[in-house]
PDB file of C-alpha atoms and ligand atoms in Angstrom:
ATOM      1  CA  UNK A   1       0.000   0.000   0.000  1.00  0.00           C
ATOM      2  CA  UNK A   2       1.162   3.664  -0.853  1.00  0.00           C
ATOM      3  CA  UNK A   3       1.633   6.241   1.450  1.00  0.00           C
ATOM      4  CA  UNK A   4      -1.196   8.171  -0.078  1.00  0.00           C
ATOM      5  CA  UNK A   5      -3.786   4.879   0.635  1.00  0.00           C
ATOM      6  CA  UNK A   6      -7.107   5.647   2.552  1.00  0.00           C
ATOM      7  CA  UNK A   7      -7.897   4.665   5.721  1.00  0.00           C
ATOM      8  CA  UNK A   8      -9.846   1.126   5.943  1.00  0.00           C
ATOM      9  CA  UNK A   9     -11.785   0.941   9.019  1.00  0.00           C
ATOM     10  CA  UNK A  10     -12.042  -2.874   9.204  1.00  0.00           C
ATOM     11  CA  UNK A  11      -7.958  -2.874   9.577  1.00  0.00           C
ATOM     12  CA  UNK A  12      -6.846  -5.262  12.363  1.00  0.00           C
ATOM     13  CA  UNK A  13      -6.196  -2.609  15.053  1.00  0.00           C
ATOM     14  CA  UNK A  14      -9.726  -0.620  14.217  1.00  0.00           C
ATOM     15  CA  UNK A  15     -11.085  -3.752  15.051  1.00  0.00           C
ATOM     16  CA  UNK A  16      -9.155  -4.400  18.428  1.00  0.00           C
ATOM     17  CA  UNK A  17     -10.241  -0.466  19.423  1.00  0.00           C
ATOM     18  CA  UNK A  18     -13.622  -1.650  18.995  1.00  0.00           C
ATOM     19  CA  UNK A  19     -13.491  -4.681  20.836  1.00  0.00           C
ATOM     20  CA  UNK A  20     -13.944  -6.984  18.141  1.00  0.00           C
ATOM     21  CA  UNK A  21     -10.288  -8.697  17.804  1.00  0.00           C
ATOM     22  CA  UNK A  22      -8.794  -9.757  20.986  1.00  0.00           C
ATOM     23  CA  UNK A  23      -5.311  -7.826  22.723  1.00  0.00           C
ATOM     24  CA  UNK A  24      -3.335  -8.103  25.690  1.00  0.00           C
ATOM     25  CA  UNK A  25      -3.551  -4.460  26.699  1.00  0.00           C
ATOM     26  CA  UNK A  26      -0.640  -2.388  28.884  1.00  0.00           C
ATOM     27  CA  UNK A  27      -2.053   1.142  29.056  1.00  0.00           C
ATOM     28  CA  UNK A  28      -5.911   2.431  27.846  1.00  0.00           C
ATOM     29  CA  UNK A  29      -7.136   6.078  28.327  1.00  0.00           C
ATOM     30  CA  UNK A  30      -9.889   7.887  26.875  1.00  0.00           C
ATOM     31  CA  UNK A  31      -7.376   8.799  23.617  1.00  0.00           C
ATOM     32  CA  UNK A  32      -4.664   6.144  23.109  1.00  0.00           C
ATOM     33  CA  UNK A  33      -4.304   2.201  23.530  1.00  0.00           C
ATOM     34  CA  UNK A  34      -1.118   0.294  24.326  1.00  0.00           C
ATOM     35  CA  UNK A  35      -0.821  -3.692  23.692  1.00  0.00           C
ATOM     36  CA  UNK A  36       1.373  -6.233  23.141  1.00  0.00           C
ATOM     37  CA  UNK A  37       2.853  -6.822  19.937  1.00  0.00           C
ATOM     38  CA  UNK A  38       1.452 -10.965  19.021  1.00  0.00           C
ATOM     39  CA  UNK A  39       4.368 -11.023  16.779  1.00  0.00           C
ATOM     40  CA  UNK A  40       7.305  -9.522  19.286  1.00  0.00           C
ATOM     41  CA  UNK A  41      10.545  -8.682  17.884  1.00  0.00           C
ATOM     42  CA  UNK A  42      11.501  -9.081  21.612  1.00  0.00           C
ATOM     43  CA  UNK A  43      10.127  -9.520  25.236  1.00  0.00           C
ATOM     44  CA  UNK A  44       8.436  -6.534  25.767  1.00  0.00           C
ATOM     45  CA  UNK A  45       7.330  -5.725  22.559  1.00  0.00           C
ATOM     46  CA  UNK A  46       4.243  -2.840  22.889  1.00  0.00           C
ATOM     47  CA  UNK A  47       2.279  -1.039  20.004  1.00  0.00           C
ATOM     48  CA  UNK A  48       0.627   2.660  20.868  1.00  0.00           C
ATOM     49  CA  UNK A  49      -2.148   3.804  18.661  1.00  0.00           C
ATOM     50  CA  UNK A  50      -4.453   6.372  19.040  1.00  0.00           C
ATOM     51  CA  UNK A  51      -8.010   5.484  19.159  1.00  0.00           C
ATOM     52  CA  UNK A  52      -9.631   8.804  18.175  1.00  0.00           C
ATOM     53  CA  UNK A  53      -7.731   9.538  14.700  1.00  0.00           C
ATOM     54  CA  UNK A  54      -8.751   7.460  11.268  1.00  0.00           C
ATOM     55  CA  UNK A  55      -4.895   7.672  10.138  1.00  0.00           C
ATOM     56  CA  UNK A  56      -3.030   5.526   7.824  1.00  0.00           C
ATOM     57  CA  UNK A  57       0.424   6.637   9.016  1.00  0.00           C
ATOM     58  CA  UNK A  58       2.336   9.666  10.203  1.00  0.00           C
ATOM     59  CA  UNK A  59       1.433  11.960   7.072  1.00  0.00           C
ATOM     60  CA  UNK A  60      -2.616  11.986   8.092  1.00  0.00           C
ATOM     61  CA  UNK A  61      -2.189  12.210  11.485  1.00  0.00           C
ATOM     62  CA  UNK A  62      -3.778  15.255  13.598  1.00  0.00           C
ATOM     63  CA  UNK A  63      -0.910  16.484  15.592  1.00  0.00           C
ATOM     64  CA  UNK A  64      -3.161  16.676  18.807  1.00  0.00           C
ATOM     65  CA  UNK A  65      -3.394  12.683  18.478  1.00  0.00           C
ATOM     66  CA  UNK A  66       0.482  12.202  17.123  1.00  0.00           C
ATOM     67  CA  UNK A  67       1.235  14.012  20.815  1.00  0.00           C
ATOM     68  CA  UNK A  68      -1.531  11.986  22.339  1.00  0.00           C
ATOM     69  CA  UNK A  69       0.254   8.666  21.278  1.00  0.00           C
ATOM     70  CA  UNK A  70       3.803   9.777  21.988  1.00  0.00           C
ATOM     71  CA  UNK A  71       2.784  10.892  25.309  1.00  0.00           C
ATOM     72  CA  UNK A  72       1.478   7.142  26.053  1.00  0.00           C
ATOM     73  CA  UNK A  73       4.908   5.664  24.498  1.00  0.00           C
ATOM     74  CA  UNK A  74       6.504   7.954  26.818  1.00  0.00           C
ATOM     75  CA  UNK A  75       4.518   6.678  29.927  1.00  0.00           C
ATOM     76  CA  UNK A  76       4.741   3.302  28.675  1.00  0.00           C
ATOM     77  CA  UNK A  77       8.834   3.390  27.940  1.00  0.00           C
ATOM     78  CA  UNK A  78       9.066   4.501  31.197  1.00  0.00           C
ATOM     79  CA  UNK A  79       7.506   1.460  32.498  1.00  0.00           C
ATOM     80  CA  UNK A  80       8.968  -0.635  30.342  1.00  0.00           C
ATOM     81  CA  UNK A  81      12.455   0.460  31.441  1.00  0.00           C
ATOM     82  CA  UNK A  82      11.331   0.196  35.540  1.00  0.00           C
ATOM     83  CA  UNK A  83       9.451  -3.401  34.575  1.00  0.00           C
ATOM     84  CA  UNK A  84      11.918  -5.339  32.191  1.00  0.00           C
ATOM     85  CA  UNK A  85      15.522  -3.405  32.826  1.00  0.00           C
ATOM     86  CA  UNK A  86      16.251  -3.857  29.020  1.00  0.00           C
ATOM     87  CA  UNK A  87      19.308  -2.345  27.701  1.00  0.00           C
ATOM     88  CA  UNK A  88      18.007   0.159  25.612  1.00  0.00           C
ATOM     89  CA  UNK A  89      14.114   1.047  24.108  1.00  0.00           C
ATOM     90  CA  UNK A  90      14.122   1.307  20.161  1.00  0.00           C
ATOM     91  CA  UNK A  91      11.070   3.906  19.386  1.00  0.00           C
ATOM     92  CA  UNK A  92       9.758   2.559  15.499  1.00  0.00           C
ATOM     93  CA  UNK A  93       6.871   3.690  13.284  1.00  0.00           C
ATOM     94  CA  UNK A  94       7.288   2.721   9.916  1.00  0.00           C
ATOM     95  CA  UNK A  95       4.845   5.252   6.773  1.00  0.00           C
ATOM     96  CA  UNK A  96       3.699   2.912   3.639  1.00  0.00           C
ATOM     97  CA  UNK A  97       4.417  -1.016   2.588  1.00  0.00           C
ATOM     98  CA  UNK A  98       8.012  -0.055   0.863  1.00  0.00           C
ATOM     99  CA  UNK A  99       8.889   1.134   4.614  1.00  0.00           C
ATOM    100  CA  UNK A 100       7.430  -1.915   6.347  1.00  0.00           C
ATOM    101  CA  UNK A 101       4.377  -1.056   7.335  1.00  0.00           C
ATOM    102  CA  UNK A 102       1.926  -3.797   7.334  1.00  0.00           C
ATOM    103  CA  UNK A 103      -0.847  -2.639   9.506  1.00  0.00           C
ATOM    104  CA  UNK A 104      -2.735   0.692   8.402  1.00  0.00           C
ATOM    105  CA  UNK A 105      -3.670   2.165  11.501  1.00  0.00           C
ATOM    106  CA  UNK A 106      -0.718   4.559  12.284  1.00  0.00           C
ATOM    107  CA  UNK A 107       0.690   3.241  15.386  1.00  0.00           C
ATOM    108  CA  UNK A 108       4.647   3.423  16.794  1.00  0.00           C
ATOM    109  CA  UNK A 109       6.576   0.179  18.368  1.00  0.00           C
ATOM    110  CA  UNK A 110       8.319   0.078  21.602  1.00  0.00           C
ATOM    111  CA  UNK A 111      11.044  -2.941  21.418  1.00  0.00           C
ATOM    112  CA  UNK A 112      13.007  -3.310  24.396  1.00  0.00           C
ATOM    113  CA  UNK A 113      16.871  -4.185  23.511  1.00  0.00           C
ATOM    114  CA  UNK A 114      19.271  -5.997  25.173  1.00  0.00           C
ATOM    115  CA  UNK A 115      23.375  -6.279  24.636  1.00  0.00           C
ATOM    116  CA  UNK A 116      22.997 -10.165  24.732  1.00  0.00           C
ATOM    117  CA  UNK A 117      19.585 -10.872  23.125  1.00  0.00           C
ATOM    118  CA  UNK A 118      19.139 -10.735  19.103  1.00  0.00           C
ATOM    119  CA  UNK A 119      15.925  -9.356  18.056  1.00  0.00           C
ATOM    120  CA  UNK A 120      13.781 -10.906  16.165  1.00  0.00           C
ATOM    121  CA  UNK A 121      12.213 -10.502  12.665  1.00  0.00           C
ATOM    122  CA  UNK A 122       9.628  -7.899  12.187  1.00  0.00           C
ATOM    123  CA  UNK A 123       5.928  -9.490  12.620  1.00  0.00           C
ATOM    124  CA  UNK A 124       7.303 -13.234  12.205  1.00  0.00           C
ATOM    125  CA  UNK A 125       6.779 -15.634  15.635  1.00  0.00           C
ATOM    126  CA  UNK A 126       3.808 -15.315  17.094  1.00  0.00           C
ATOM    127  CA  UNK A 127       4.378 -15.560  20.785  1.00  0.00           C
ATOM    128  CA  UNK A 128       1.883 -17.440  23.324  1.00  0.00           C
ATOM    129  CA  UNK A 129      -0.675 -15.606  25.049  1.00  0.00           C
ATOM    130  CA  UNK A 130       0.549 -17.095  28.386  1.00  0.00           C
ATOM    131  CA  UNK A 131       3.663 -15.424  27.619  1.00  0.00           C
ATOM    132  CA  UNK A 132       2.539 -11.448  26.538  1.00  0.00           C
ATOM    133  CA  UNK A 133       0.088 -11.667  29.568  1.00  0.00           C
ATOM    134  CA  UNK A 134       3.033 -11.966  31.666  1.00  0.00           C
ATOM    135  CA  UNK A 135       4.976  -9.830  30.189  1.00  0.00           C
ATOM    136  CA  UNK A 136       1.845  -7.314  29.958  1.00  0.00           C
ATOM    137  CA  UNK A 137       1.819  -7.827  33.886  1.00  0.00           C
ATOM    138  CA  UNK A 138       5.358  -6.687  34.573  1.00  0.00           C
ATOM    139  CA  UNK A 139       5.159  -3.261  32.486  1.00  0.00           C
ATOM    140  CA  UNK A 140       1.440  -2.629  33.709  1.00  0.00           C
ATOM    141  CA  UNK A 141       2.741  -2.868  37.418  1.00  0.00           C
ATOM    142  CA  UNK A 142       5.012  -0.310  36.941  1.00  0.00           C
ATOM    143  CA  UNK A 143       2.665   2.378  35.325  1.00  0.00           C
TER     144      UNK A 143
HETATM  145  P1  AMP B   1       3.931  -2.463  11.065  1.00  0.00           P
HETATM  146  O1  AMP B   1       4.638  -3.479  10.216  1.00  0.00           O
HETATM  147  O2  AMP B   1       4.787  -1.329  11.500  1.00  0.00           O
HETATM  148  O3  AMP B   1       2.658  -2.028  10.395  1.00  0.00           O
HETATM  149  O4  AMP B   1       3.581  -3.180  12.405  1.00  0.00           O
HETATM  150  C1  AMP B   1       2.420  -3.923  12.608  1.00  0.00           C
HETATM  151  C2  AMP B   1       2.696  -4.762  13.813  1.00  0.00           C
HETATM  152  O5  AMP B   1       1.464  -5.274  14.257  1.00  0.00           O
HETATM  153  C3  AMP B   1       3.629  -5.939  13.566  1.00  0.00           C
HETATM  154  O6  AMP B   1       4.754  -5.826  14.415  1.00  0.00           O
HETATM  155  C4  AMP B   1       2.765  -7.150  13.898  1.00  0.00           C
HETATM  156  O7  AMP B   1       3.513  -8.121  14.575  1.00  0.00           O
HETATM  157  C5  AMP B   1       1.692  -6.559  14.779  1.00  0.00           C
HETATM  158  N1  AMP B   1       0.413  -7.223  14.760  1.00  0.00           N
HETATM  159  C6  AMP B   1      -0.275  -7.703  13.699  1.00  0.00           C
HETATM  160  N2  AMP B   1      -1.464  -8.185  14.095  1.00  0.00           N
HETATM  161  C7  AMP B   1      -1.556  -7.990  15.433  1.00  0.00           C
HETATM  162  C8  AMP B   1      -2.541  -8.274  16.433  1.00  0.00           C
HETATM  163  N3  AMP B   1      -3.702  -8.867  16.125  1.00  0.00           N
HETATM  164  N4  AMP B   1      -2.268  -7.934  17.721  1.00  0.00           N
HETATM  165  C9  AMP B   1      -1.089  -7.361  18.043  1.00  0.00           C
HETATM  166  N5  AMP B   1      -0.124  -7.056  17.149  1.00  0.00           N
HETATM  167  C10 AMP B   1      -0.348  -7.374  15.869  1.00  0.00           C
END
């Protein structure tokens, strides 16, 4: 899909906003949504979207709900860092297929990072639901 592609409102995470696909959720408010990435690229692995803008990806975002969402990855980074001690927190959001964007809801990745792990491939293993819930449990306890 181009950058320039409209915004489809059956996309997976439109349907996870409304409740109709399931998530392991870190971090809700009346604006954004955190959850675990299914397909983490490491332990730890959170998505932030914003669940009041229709946007494909950075270039139709409102700025009110870009600073919305980067306000939650802040909060959520922080938490991250207190919950899992990784190494270092990459911040990602990729704009159109050519960049690796595969879901069309804008959204930005937290990946936690660490000297002696390698990370995995981007939206390849799915991991077990056991496993995010835990994970989930360790950030959300230190929000
Ligand atoms: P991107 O490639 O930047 O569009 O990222 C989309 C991300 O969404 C990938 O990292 C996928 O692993 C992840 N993903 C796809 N489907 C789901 C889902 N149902 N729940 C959580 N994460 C998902």
């Amino acid at each position: 899909m181009s950058l320039q592609t409209t915004y489809d409102s059956d996309n997976i995470f439109a349907k996870i906003i409304r409740g109709e696909m399931p998530k392991v959720a870190v971090y809700e408010d009346d604006t954004t949504l955190a959850f675990m990435d299914v397909f983490p690229q490491s332990e730890g692995h959170t998505l932030v979207i914003s669940k009041t803008a229709s946007s494909v990806n950075l270039l139709d975002m409102p700025a009110d709900a870009l600073a919305d969402v980067m306000a939650t990855a802040q909060k959520v980074a922080r938490a991250i860092n207190r919950g899992l001690k990784p190494d270092g927190i990459r911040l990602v959001q990729f704009n159109g297929a050519p960049a690796g964007q595969t879901v069309f809801h804008t959204h930005v990745h937290l990946i936690p990072m660490w000297e002696d792990r390698p990370l995995g491939r981007h939206a390849s293993d799915m991991a077990p639901v056991e496993e995010l819930e835990a994970t989930a449990e360790k950030i959300r306890h230190e929000l």
